[in-house]
PDB file of C-alpha atoms in Angstrom:
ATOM      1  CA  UNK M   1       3.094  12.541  14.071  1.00 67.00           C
ATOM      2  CA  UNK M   2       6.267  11.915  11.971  1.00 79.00           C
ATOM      3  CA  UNK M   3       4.986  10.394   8.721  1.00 92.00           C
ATOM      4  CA  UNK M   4       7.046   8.498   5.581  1.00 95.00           C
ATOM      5  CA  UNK M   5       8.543  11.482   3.502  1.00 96.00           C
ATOM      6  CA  UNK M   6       9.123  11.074  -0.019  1.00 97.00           C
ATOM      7  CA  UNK M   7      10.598  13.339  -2.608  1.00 97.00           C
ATOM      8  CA  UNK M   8      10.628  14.554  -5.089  1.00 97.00           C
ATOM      9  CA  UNK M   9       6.415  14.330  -5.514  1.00 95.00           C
ATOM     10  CA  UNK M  10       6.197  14.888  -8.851  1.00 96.00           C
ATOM     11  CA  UNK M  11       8.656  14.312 -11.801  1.00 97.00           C
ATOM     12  CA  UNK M  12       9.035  14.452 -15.334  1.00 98.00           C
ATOM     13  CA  UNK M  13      11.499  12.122 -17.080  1.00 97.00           C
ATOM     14  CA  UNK M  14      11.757  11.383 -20.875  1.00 97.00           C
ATOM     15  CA  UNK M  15      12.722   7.873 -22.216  1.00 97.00           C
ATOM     16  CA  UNK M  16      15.707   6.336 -21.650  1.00 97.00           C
ATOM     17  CA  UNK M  17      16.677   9.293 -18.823  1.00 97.00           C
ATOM     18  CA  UNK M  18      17.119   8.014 -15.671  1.00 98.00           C
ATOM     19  CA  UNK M  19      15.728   8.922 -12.037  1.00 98.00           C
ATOM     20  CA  UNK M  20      16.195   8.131  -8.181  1.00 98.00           C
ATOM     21  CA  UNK M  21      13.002   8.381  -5.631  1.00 98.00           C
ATOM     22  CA  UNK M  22      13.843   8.961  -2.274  1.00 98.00           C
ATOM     23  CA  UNK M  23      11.827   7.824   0.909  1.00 97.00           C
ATOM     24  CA  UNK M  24      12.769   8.813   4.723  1.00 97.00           C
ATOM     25  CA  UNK M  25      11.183   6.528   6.852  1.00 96.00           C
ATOM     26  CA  UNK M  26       8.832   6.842   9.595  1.00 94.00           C
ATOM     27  CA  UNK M  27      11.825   7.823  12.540  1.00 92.00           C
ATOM     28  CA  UNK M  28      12.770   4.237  14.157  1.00 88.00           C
ATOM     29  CA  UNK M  29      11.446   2.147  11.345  1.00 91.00           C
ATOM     30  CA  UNK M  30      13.519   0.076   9.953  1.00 89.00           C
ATOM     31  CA  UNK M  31      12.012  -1.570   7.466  1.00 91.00           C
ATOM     32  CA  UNK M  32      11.457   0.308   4.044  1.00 94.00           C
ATOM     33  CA  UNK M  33       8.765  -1.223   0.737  1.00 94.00           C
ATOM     34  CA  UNK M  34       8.791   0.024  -2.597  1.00 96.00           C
ATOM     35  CA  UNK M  35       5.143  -0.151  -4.412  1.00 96.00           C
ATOM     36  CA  UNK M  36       4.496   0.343  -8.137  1.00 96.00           C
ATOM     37  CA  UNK M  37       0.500   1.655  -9.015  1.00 94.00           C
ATOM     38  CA  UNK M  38      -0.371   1.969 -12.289  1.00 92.00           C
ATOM     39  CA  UNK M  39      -3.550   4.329 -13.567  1.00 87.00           C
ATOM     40  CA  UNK M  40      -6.381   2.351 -12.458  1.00 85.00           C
ATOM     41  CA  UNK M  41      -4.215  -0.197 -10.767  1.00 90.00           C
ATOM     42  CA  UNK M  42      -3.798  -1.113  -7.533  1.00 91.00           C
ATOM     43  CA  UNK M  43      -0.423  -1.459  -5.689  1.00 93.00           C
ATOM     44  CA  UNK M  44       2.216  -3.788  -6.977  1.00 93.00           C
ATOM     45  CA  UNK M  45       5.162  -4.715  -4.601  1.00 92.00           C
ATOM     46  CA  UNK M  46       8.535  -3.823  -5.987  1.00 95.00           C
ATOM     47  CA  UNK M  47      10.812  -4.502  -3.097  1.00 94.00           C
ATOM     48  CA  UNK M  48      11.873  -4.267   0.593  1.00 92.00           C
ATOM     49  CA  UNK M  49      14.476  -3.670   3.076  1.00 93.00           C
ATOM     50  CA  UNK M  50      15.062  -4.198   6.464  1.00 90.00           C
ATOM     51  CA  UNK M  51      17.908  -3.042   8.800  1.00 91.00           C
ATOM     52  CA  UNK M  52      19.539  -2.007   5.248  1.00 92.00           C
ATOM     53  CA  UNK M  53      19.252  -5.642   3.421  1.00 92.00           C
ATOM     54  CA  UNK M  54      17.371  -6.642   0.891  1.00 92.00           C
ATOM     55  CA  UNK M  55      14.503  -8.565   2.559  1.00 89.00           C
ATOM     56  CA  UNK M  56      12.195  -9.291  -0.779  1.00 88.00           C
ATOM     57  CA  UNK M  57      11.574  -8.909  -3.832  1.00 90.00           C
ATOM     58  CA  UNK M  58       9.105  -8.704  -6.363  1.00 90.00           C
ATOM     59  CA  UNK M  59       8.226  -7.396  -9.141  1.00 87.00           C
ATOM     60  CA  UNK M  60      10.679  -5.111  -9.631  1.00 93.00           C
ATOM     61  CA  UNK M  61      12.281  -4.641 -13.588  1.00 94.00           C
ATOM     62  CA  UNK M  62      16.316  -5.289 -13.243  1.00 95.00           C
ATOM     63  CA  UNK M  63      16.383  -1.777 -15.079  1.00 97.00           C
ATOM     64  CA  UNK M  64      15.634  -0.770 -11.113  1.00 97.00           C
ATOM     65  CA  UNK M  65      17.473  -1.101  -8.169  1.00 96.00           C
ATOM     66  CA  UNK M  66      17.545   0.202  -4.732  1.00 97.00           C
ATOM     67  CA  UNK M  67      19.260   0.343  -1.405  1.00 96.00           C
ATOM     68  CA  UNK M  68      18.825   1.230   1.868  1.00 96.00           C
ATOM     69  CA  UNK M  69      21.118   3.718   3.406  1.00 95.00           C
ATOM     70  CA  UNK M  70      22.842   3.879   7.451  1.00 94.00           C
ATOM     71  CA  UNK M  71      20.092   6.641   8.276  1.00 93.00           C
ATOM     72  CA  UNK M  72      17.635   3.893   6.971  1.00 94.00           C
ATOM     73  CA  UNK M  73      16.526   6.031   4.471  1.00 95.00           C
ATOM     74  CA  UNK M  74      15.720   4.014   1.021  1.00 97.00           C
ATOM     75  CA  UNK M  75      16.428   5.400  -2.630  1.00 98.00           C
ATOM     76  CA  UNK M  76      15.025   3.890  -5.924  1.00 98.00           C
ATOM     77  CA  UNK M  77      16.980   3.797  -9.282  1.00 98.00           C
ATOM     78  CA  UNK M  78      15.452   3.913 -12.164  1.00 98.00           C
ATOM     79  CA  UNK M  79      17.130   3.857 -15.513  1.00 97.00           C
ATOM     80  CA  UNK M  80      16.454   3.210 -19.638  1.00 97.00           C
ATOM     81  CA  UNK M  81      13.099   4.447 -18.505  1.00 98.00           C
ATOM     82  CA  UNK M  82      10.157   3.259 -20.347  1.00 97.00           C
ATOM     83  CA  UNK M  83       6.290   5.248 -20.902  1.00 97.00           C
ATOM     84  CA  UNK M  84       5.389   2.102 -19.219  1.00 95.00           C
ATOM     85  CA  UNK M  85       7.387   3.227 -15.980  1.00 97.00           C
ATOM     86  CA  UNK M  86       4.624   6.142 -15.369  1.00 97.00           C
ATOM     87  CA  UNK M  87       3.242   5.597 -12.359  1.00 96.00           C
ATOM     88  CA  UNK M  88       2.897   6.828  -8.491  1.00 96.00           C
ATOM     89  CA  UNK M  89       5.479   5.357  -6.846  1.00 97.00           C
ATOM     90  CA  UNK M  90       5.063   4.767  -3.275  1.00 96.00           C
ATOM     91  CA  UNK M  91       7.390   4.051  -0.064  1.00 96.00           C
ATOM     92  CA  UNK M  92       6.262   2.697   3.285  1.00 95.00           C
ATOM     93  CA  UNK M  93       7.751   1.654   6.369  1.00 93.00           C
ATOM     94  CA  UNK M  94       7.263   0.036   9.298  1.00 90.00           C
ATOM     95  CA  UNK M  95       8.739  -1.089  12.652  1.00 85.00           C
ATOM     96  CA  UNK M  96      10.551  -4.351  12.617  1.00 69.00           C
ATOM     97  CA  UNK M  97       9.757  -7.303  10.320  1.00 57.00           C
ATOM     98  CA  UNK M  98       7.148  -8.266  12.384  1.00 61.00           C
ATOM     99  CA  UNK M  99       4.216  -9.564  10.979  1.00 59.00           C
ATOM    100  CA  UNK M 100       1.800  -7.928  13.428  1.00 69.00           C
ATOM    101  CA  UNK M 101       3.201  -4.293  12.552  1.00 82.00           C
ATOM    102  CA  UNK M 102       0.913  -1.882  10.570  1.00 87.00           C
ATOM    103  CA  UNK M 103       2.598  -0.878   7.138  1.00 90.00           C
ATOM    104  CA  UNK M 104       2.534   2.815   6.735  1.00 92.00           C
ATOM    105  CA  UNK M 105       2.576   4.551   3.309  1.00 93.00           C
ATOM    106  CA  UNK M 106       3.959   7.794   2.181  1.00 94.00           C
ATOM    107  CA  UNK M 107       1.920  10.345  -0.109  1.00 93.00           C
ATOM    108  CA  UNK M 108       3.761   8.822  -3.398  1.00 95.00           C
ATOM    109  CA  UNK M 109       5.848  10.080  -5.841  1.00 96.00           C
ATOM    110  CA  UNK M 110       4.201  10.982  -9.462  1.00 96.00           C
ATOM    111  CA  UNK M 111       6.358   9.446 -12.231  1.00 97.00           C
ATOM    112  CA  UNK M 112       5.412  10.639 -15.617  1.00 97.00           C
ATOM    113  CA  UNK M 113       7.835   9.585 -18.649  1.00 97.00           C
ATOM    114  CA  UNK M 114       7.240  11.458 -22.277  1.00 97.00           C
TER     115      UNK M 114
ATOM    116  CA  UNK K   1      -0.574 -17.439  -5.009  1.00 84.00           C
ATOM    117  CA  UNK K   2      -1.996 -14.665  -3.038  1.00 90.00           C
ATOM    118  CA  UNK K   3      -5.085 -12.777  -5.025  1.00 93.00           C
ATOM    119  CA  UNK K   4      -7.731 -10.444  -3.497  1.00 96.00           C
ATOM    120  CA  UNK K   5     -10.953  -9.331  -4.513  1.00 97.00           C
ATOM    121  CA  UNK K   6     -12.596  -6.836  -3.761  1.00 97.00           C
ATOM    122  CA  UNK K   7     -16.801  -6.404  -4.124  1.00 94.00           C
ATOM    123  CA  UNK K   8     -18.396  -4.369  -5.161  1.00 93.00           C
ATOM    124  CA  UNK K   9     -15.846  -1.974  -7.472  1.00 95.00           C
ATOM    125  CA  UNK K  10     -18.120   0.723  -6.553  1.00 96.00           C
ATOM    126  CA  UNK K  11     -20.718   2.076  -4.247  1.00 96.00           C
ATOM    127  CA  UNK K  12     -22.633   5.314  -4.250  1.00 97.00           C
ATOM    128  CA  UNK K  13     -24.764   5.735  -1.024  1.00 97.00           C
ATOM    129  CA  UNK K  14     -26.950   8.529   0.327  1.00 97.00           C
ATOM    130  CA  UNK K  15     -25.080  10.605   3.766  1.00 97.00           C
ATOM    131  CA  UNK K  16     -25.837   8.607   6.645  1.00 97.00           C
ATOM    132  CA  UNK K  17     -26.383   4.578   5.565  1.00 97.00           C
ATOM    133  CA  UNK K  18     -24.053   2.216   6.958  1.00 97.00           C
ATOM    134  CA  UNK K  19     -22.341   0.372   4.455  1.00 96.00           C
ATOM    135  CA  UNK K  20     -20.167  -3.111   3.835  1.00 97.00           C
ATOM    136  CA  UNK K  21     -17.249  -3.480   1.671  1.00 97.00           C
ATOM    137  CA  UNK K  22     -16.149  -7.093   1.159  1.00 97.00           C
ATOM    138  CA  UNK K  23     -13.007  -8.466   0.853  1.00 98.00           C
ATOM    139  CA  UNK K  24     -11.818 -12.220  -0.359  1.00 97.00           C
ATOM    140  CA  UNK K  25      -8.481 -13.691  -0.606  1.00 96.00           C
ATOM    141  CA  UNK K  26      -7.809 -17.335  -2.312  1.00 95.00           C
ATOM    142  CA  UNK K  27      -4.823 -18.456   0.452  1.00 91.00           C
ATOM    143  CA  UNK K  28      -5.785 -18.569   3.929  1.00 90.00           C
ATOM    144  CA  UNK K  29      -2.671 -18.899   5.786  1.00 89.00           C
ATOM    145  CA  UNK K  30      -2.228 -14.972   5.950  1.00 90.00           C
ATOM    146  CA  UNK K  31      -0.455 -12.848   8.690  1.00 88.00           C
ATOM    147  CA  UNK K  32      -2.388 -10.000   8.901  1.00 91.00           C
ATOM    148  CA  UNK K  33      -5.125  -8.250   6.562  1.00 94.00           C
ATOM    149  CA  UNK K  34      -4.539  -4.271   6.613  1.00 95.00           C
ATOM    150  CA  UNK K  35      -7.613  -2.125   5.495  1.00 97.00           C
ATOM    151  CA  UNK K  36      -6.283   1.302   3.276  1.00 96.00           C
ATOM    152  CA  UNK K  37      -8.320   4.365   2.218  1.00 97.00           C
ATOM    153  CA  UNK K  38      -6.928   6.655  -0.498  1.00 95.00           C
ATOM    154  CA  UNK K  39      -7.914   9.526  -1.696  1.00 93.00           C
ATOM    155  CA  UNK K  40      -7.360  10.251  -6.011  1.00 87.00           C
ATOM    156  CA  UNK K  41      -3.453  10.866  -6.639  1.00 82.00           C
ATOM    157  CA  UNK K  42      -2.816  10.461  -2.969  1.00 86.00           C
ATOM    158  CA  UNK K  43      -1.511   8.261  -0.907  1.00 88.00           C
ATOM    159  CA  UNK K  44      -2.669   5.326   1.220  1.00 93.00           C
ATOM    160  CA  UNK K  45      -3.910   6.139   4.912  1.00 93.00           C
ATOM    161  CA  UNK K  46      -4.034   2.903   7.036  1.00 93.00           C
ATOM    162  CA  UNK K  47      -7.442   2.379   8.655  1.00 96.00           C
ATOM    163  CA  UNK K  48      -6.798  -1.132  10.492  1.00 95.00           C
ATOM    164  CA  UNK K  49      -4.647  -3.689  10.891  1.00 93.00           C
ATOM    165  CA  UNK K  50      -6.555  -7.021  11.514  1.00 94.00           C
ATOM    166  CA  UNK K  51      -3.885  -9.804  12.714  1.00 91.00           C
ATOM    167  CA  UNK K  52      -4.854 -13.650  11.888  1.00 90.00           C
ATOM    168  CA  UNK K  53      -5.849 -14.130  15.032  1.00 91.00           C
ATOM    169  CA  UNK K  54      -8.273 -11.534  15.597  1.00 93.00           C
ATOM    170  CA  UNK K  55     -11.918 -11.810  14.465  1.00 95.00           C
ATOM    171  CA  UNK K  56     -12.329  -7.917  14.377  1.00 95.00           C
ATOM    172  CA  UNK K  57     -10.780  -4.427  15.039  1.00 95.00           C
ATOM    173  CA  UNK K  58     -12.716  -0.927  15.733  1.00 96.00           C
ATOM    174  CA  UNK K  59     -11.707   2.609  14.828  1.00 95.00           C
ATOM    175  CA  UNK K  60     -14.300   5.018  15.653  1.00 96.00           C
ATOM    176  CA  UNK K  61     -17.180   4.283  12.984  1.00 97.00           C
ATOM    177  CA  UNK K  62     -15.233   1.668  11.325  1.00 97.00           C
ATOM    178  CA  UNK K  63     -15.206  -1.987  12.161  1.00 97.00           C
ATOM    179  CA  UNK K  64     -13.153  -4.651  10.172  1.00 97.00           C
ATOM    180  CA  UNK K  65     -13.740  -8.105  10.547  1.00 97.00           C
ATOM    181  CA  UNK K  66     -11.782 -11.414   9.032  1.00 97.00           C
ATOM    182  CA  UNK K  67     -12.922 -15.205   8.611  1.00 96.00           C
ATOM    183  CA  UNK K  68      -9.298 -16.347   7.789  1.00 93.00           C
ATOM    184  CA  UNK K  69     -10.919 -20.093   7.706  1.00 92.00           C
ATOM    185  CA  UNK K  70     -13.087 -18.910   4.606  1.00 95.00           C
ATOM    186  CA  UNK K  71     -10.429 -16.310   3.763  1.00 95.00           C
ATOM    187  CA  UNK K  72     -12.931 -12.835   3.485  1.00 97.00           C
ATOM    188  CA  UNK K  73     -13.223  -9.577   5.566  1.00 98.00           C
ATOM    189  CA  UNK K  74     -15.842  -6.940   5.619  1.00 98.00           C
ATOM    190  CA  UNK K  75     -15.072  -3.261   6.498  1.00 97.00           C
ATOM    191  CA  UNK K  76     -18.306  -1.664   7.721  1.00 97.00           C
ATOM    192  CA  UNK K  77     -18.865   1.889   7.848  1.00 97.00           C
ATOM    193  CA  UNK K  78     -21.490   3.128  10.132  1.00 97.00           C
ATOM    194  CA  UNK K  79     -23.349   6.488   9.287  1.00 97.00           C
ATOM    195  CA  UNK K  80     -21.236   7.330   6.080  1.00 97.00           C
ATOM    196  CA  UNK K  81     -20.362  11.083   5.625  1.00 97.00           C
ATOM    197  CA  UNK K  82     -19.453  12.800   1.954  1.00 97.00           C
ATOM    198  CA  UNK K  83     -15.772  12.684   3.591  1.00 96.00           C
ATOM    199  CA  UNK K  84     -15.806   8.792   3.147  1.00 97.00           C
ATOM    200  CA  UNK K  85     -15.997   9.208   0.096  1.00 97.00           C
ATOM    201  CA  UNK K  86     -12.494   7.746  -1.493  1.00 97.00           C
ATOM    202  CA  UNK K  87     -11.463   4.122  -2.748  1.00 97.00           C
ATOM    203  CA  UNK K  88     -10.534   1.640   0.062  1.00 98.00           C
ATOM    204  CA  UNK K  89      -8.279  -0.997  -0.479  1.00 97.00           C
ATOM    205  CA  UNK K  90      -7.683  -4.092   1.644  1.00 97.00           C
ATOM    206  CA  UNK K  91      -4.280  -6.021   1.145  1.00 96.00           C
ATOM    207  CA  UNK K  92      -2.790  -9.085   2.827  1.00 94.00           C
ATOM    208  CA  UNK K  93       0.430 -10.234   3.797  1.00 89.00           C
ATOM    209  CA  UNK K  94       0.825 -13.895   3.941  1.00 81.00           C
ATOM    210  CA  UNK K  95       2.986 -16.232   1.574  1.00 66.00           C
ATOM    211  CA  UNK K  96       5.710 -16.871   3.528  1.00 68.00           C
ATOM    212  CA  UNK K  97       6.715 -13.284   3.149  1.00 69.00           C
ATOM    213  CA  UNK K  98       6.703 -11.046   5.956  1.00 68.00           C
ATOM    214  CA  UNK K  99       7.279  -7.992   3.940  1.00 73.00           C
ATOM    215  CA  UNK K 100       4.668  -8.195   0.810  1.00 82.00           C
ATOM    216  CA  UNK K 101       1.155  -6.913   0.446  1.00 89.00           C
ATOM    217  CA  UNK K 102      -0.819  -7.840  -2.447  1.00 92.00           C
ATOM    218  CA  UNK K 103      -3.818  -5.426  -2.766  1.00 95.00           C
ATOM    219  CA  UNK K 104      -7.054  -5.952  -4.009  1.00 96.00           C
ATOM    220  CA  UNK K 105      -8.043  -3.547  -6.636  1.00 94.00           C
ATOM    221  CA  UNK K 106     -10.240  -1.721  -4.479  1.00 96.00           C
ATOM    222  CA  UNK K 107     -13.982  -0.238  -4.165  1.00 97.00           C
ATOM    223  CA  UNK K 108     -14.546   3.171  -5.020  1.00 97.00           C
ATOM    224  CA  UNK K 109     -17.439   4.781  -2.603  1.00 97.00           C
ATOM    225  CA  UNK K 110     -18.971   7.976  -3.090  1.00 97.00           C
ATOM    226  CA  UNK K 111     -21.691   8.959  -0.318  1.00 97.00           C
ATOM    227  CA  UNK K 112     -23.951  11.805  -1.682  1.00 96.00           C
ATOM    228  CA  UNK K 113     -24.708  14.702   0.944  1.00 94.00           C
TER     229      UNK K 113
END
């Protein structure tokens, strides 16, 4: 089965640089989250999207933004990037905003600023 | 606010014991509690998705159950294997938010062949 894509996996950015994650849902999900885990951390929410609005947010720096395209895939900006800013970054999706609908999660992408 | 816990941080068990991890959250009125394994630098693989009006779910030799009245759940693992061996996570989405999680920090469990 189809499972949340994200690219690129691993990436290398020094301060200040900027970068974009991109996520491709699971196909007919409409509903895209953005999670931010720290070494040793567990996940913190950043932000969602559903049917290509912003549906939440958390704790997401306003050096960040992100957006959810027609094709309902989701793309996260980073920029004036920080060592702080290393981190996995993960995307999930799911189908609808309803509550009973299991979140999935993609593999993550590896952030690493020098 | 919306924290979880998660007890014990880690667990190291001989192959074959059946084993508890607990899970406690301090706000009650949640949607649904949502039981994660993941493997280190990889991502999160759902296990089960317990809705606030269940008691319990069952996947094969795991069974999840939530007490939303005292606000914990236990994921039991019958007959562990070295392959269990990863950090689970349990997260809950509640707070008038249908899209958030907030994790617990996890257990780490390593079952020794």
């Amino acid at each position: 089965a189809a499972g949340v894509i994200q690219s690129p996996r691993h990436l290398i950015k020094e301060k200040r640089e900027t970068a974009t994650l991109k996520c491709y849902p699971i196909p007919r999900h409409d509903t895209v989250y953005w999670y931010q885990q720290g070494p040793g951390q567990d996940p913190q929410f950043l932000i969602s999207f559903y049917e290509k609005m912003q549906s939440d947010k958390g704790s997401i720096p306003d050096r960040f933004s992100a957006q959810q395209f027609s094709d309902y895939h989701s793309e996260l900006n980073m920029s004036s990037l920080e060592l702080g800013d290393s981190a996995l970054y993960f995307c999930a999706s799911s189908l609808a905003a309803g509550v009973g609908n299991t979140i999935y999660f993609g593999e993550g992408s590896w952030l690493t600023v020098v | 606010k919306q924290e979880v816990t998660q007890i014990p941080a880690a667990l190291s068990v001989p192959e074959g014991e059946n084993l508890v991890l607990n899970c406690s959250f301090t706000d009650s009125a949640i949607y649904n509690l949502q039981w994660f394994r993941q493997d280190p630098g990889k991502g999160l693989t759902s296990l089960l998705l317990i809705q606030s009006s269940q008691r319990e779910q069952t996947s094969g030799r795991l069974n999840a159950s939530l007490d939303k009245s005292s606000g914990r759940s236990t994921l039991y693992i019958a007959a562990s294997q070295p392959g269990d061996s990863a950090t689970y996570l349990c997260a809950v989405r509640s707070g008038g938010s249908n899209y958030k999680l907030t994790f617990g920090k996890g257990t780490l469990l390593t079952v020794n062949p």
